[in-house]
Amino acid sequence: MIKMIIADDQAIVREGLSLVLGFDDEIEIVLQAKNGQEAVEYLKDNECDIVLMDIKMPVLNGVEATKIIHQEYPNVKILILTTFNDYEYIFQALKNGANGYLLKDTDGKELIADVKKVYNNESIIGSQISNSLVAGLQNNSQQDMIASLTSRELEIARAIADGKSNKEISTMLFLSEGTVKNYVTNIFEKLQLSNRTEVALFMKKYE
């Protein structure tokens, strides 16, 4: 028997999920929690296999509750079920130890199947979530590239984005043109770009 907690601040959602999941003979709902804190408190004295967790809840949200449960009760699986197809929510939940992330438009049969997969140590990421995660990771990679620039390189990259030439940058920053040129070369390498136009577009899009 798979013992489950449903953590969601909306009563109608909790009750609906309990009905859907309760139809399966292998699933037992042991608690309907209004927030992450209630789920954490229950686990102090009771056993549970999976927590079905919403993200935005009062008192203790799903992301923070996931972190606590993963650290204190590592054998408990966590499946996020939410309306938020947002990279930051997805990334933080998975980083904090969630075993899966689904959207609330998932149908009942699929949800039951995914619960059983998570119980059997599989990780579940809905197809829509995968697209958002890939896009977010790509954007995060660009942010890391910008973070790799020194303060001077960042200053020059911003000047390039503003359309300034090496000569204008050298005058503005009291540097020789040769020094500016060296900085620009470093910027090209760190951002994996080949010309000033690409740098300008990159900075406007990702900074």
mmCIF file of C-alpha atoms in Angstrom:
data_model
loop_
_atom_site.group_PDB
_atom_site.id
_atom_site.type_symbol
_atom_site.label_atom_id
_atom_site.label_comp_id
_atom_site.label_asym_id
_atom_site.label_seq_id
_atom_site.Cartn_x
_atom_site.Cartn_y
_atom_site.Cartn_z
ATOM 1 C CA MET A 1 0.000 0.000 0.000
ATOM 2 C CA ILE A 2 1.325 3.443 -0.968
ATOM 3 C CA LYS A 3 0.733 5.875 1.896
ATOM 4 C CA MET A 4 0.296 9.431 0.668
ATOM 5 C CA ILE A 5 -0.013 12.959 2.005
ATOM 6 C CA ILE A 6 -1.772 15.551 -0.150
ATOM 7 C CA ALA A 7 -0.541 19.064 0.657
ATOM 8 C CA ASP A 8 -2.540 21.877 -0.965
ATOM 9 C CA ASP A 9 -4.046 25.043 0.500
ATOM 10 C CA GLN A 10 -7.300 24.662 -1.466
ATOM 11 C CA ALA A 11 -9.776 22.280 0.183
ATOM 12 C CA ILE A 12 -11.556 21.463 -3.076
ATOM 13 C CA VAL A 13 -8.254 20.447 -4.671
ATOM 14 C CA ARG A 14 -7.269 18.274 -1.699
ATOM 15 C CA GLU A 15 -10.641 16.552 -1.669
ATOM 16 C CA GLY A 16 -10.682 16.071 -5.426
ATOM 17 C CA LEU A 17 -7.204 14.546 -5.449
ATOM 18 C CA SER A 18 -8.124 12.294 -2.527
ATOM 19 C CA LEU A 19 -11.123 10.978 -4.460
ATOM 20 C CA VAL A 20 -9.143 10.410 -7.662
ATOM 21 C CA LEU A 21 -6.192 8.708 -5.973
ATOM 22 C CA GLY A 22 -8.389 6.865 -3.478
ATOM 23 C CA PHE A 23 -10.062 4.934 -6.300
ATOM 24 C CA ASP A 24 -6.842 2.951 -6.674
ATOM 25 C CA ASP A 25 -6.606 -0.029 -4.319
ATOM 26 C CA GLU A 26 -2.849 0.429 -3.897
ATOM 27 C CA ILE A 27 -3.041 4.035 -2.629
ATOM 28 C CA GLU A 28 -4.066 5.236 0.827
ATOM 29 C CA ILE A 29 -4.392 8.955 1.630
ATOM 30 C CA VAL A 30 -3.162 9.312 5.216
ATOM 31 C CA LEU A 31 -3.373 13.112 5.473
ATOM 32 C CA GLN A 32 -4.834 16.128 3.695
ATOM 33 C CA ALA A 33 -2.534 19.004 4.674
ATOM 34 C CA LYS A 34 -3.391 22.694 4.172
ATOM 35 C CA ASN A 35 0.287 23.671 3.943
ATOM 36 C CA GLY A 36 3.797 22.274 3.974
ATOM 37 C CA GLN A 37 4.138 22.667 7.729
ATOM 38 C CA GLU A 38 1.266 20.266 8.418
ATOM 39 C CA ALA A 39 2.938 17.677 6.190
ATOM 40 C CA VAL A 40 6.274 18.092 7.990
ATOM 41 C CA GLU A 41 4.615 17.843 11.422
ATOM 42 C CA TYR A 42 2.768 14.663 10.443
ATOM 43 C CA LEU A 43 6.000 12.963 9.382
ATOM 44 C CA LYS A 44 7.512 13.405 12.851
ATOM 45 C CA ASP A 45 5.331 10.602 14.245
ATOM 46 C CA ASN A 46 3.843 8.861 11.216
ATOM 47 C CA GLU A 47 4.973 6.919 8.175
ATOM 48 C CA CYS A 48 4.367 8.053 4.612
ATOM 49 C CA ASP A 49 5.721 7.025 1.225
ATOM 50 C CA ILE A 50 4.882 10.021 -0.971
ATOM 51 C CA VAL A 51 3.907 13.643 -0.420
ATOM 52 C CA LEU A 52 1.903 15.163 -3.286
ATOM 53 C CA MET A 53 2.852 18.811 -2.883
ATOM 54 C CA ASP A 54 1.570 22.122 -4.217
ATOM 55 C CA ILE A 55 4.077 24.984 -4.578
ATOM 56 C CA LYS A 56 2.333 28.114 -3.290
ATOM 57 C CA MET A 57 0.902 27.545 0.188
ATOM 58 C CA PRO A 58 0.747 29.673 3.348
ATOM 59 C CA VAL A 59 2.889 29.062 6.472
ATOM 60 C CA LEU A 60 5.389 26.835 4.621
ATOM 61 C CA ASN A 61 5.423 26.665 0.826
ATOM 62 C CA GLY A 62 6.058 23.564 -1.243
ATOM 63 C CA VAL A 63 9.634 24.420 -2.201
ATOM 64 C CA GLU A 64 10.750 24.903 1.415
ATOM 65 C CA ALA A 65 8.720 21.925 2.657
ATOM 66 C CA THR A 66 10.371 19.778 -0.013
ATOM 67 C CA LYS A 67 13.800 20.817 1.243
ATOM 68 C CA ILE A 68 12.955 19.989 4.875
ATOM 69 C CA ILE A 69 11.339 16.644 4.071
ATOM 70 C CA HIS A 70 14.180 15.613 1.766
ATOM 71 C CA GLN A 71 16.757 16.416 4.462
ATOM 72 C CA GLU A 72 14.926 14.981 7.480
ATOM 73 C CA TYR A 73 12.983 12.123 5.875
ATOM 74 C CA PRO A 74 15.074 11.042 2.852
ATOM 75 C CA ASN A 75 12.991 7.904 2.268
ATOM 76 C CA VAL A 76 9.843 9.955 1.661
ATOM 77 C CA LYS A 77 9.266 10.714 -2.019
ATOM 78 C CA ILE A 78 7.967 14.134 -3.078
ATOM 79 C CA LEU A 79 5.862 14.723 -6.179
ATOM 80 C CA ILE A 80 5.088 18.351 -6.995
ATOM 81 C CA LEU A 81 1.636 18.959 -8.508
ATOM 82 C CA THR A 82 1.001 22.611 -9.254
ATOM 83 C CA THR A 83 -0.282 25.190 -11.731
ATOM 84 C CA PHE A 84 3.118 26.886 -12.009
ATOM 85 C CA ASN A 85 5.060 26.004 -15.159
ATOM 86 C CA ASP A 86 7.830 28.411 -14.225
ATOM 87 C CA TYR A 87 11.530 27.570 -14.474
ATOM 88 C CA GLU A 88 12.503 29.002 -11.083
ATOM 89 C CA TYR A 89 9.815 27.032 -9.245
ATOM 90 C CA ILE A 90 10.687 23.848 -11.121
ATOM 91 C CA PHE A 91 14.433 24.252 -10.662
ATOM 92 C CA GLN A 92 14.201 25.046 -6.945
ATOM 93 C CA ALA A 93 11.810 22.173 -6.234
ATOM 94 C CA LEU A 94 14.007 19.654 -8.056
ATOM 95 C CA LYS A 95 17.138 21.115 -6.464
ATOM 96 C CA ASN A 96 15.531 20.710 -3.032
ATOM 97 C CA GLY A 97 14.894 17.024 -3.636
ATOM 98 C CA ALA A 98 11.553 16.629 -5.421
ATOM 99 C CA ASN A 99 11.244 13.320 -7.276
ATOM 100 C CA GLY A 100 8.829 14.668 -9.853
ATOM 101 C CA TYR A 101 7.003 17.771 -11.074
ATOM 102 C CA LEU A 102 3.597 17.735 -12.774
ATOM 103 C CA LEU A 103 1.003 20.332 -13.695
ATOM 104 C CA LYS A 104 -2.539 20.188 -12.321
ATOM 105 C CA ASP A 105 -4.011 19.592 -15.769
ATOM 106 C CA THR A 106 -2.590 16.045 -15.592
ATOM 107 C CA ASP A 107 -5.482 13.573 -15.910
ATOM 108 C CA GLY A 108 -6.371 11.160 -13.112
ATOM 109 C CA LYS A 109 -5.097 7.952 -14.707
ATOM 110 C CA GLU A 110 -1.788 9.551 -15.594
ATOM 111 C CA LEU A 111 -1.431 10.944 -12.066
ATOM 112 C CA ILE A 112 -2.017 7.514 -10.506
ATOM 113 C CA ALA A 113 0.514 5.968 -12.885
ATOM 114 C CA ASP A 114 3.066 8.679 -12.073
ATOM 115 C CA VAL A 115 2.554 8.232 -8.320
ATOM 116 C CA LYS A 116 3.395 4.545 -8.721
ATOM 117 C CA LYS A 117 6.459 5.358 -10.815
ATOM 118 C CA VAL A 118 7.746 7.733 -8.151
ATOM 119 C CA TYR A 119 7.060 5.081 -5.495
ATOM 120 C CA ASN A 120 9.241 2.716 -7.555
ATOM 121 C CA ASN A 121 12.117 5.204 -7.563
ATOM 122 C CA GLU A 122 11.496 6.753 -10.978
ATOM 123 C CA SER A 123 11.705 10.502 -11.554
ATOM 124 C CA ILE A 124 8.737 12.135 -13.273
ATOM 125 C CA ILE A 125 8.845 15.377 -15.266
ATOM 126 C CA GLY A 126 5.754 16.294 -17.318
ATOM 127 C CA SER A 127 6.349 17.089 -20.998
ATOM 128 C CA GLN A 128 5.339 20.748 -20.610
ATOM 129 C CA ILE A 129 7.642 20.994 -17.605
ATOM 130 C CA SER A 130 10.533 19.544 -19.616
ATOM 131 C CA ASN A 131 10.217 22.304 -22.214
ATOM 132 C CA SER A 132 10.169 25.001 -19.543
ATOM 133 C CA LEU A 133 13.118 23.433 -17.735
ATOM 134 C CA VAL A 134 15.237 23.204 -20.877
ATOM 135 C CA ALA A 135 14.495 26.839 -21.754
ATOM 136 C CA GLY A 136 15.259 27.924 -18.212
ATOM 137 C CA LEU A 137 18.507 25.997 -18.035
ATOM 138 C CA GLN A 138 19.604 27.549 -21.311
ATOM 139 C CA ASN A 139 18.868 31.013 -19.945
ATOM 140 C CA ASN A 140 20.620 30.117 -16.694
ATOM 141 C CA SER A 141 23.686 29.096 -18.694
ATOM 142 C CA GLN A 142 23.791 32.528 -20.345
ATOM 143 C CA GLN A 143 23.528 34.166 -16.921
ATOM 144 C CA ASP A 144 26.509 32.095 -15.767
ATOM 145 C CA MET A 145 28.492 33.352 -18.751
ATOM 146 C CA ILE A 146 27.741 36.962 -17.812
ATOM 147 C CA ALA A 147 28.700 36.209 -14.211
ATOM 148 C CA SER A 148 32.092 34.966 -15.452
ATOM 149 C CA LEU A 149 32.969 38.465 -16.719
ATOM 150 C CA THR A 150 35.134 40.666 -14.513
ATOM 151 C CA SER A 151 33.688 44.021 -13.463
ATOM 152 C CA ARG A 152 35.787 45.763 -16.133
ATOM 153 C CA GLU A 153 34.763 43.275 -18.827
ATOM 154 C CA LEU A 154 31.120 43.707 -17.855
ATOM 155 C CA GLU A 155 31.503 47.472 -18.085
ATOM 156 C CA ILE A 156 32.970 47.159 -21.575
ATOM 157 C CA ALA A 157 30.352 44.616 -22.686
ATOM 158 C CA ARG A 158 27.632 47.061 -21.632
ATOM 159 C CA ALA A 159 29.369 49.832 -23.564
ATOM 160 C CA ILE A 160 29.470 47.588 -26.641
ATOM 161 C CA ALA A 161 25.743 46.963 -26.184
ATOM 162 C CA ASP A 162 25.283 50.749 -26.203
ATOM 163 C CA GLY A 163 27.030 50.876 -29.579
ATOM 164 C CA LYS A 164 30.307 52.446 -28.448
ATOM 165 C CA SER A 165 33.527 51.853 -30.394
ATOM 166 C CA ASN A 166 36.836 50.789 -28.836
ATOM 167 C CA LYS A 167 38.071 54.371 -29.115
ATOM 168 C CA GLU A 168 34.986 55.733 -27.328
ATOM 169 C CA ILE A 169 35.309 53.086 -24.628
ATOM 170 C CA SER A 170 39.008 53.848 -24.134
ATOM 171 C CA THR A 171 38.228 57.547 -23.679
ATOM 172 C CA MET A 172 35.331 56.823 -21.333
ATOM 173 C CA LEU A 173 37.303 54.414 -19.125
ATOM 174 C CA PHE A 174 40.729 56.090 -19.426
ATOM 175 C CA LEU A 175 42.291 53.027 -21.025
ATOM 176 C CA SER A 176 44.421 52.578 -24.132
ATOM 177 C CA GLU A 177 42.670 51.232 -27.230
ATOM 178 C CA GLY A 178 44.980 48.207 -27.118
ATOM 179 C CA THR A 179 43.850 47.398 -23.587
ATOM 180 C CA VAL A 180 40.197 47.746 -24.580
ATOM 181 C CA LYS A 181 40.811 45.461 -27.553
ATOM 182 C CA ASN A 182 42.267 42.818 -25.221
ATOM 183 C CA TYR A 183 39.225 43.074 -22.974
ATOM 184 C CA VAL A 184 36.909 42.706 -25.972
ATOM 185 C CA THR A 185 38.768 39.554 -27.043
ATOM 186 C CA ASN A 186 38.293 38.111 -23.547
ATOM 187 C CA ILE A 187 34.591 38.991 -23.681
ATOM 188 C CA PHE A 188 34.199 37.178 -27.015
ATOM 189 C CA GLU A 189 35.822 34.069 -25.527
ATOM 190 C CA LYS A 190 33.851 34.040 -22.270
ATOM 191 C CA LEU A 191 30.497 34.641 -23.960
ATOM 192 C CA GLN A 192 31.382 32.286 -26.838
ATOM 193 C CA LEU A 193 30.630 34.985 -29.403
ATOM 194 C CA SER A 194 32.510 36.209 -32.445
ATOM 195 C CA ASN A 195 31.638 39.877 -33.004
ATOM 196 C CA ARG A 196 30.396 43.067 -31.363
ATOM 197 C CA THR A 197 26.875 42.768 -32.748
ATOM 198 C CA GLU A 198 26.486 39.368 -31.105
ATOM 199 C CA VAL A 199 27.766 40.806 -27.813
ATOM 200 C CA ALA A 200 25.276 43.668 -28.016
ATOM 201 C CA LEU A 201 22.351 41.323 -28.686
ATOM 202 C CA PHE A 202 23.498 38.914 -25.977
ATOM 203 C CA MET A 203 23.740 41.618 -23.320
ATOM 204 C CA LYS A 204 20.366 43.134 -24.186
ATOM 205 C CA LYS A 205 18.689 39.721 -24.040
ATOM 206 C CA TYR A 206 20.293 38.096 -21.019
ATOM 207 C CA GLU A 207 21.546 40.779 -18.646
#
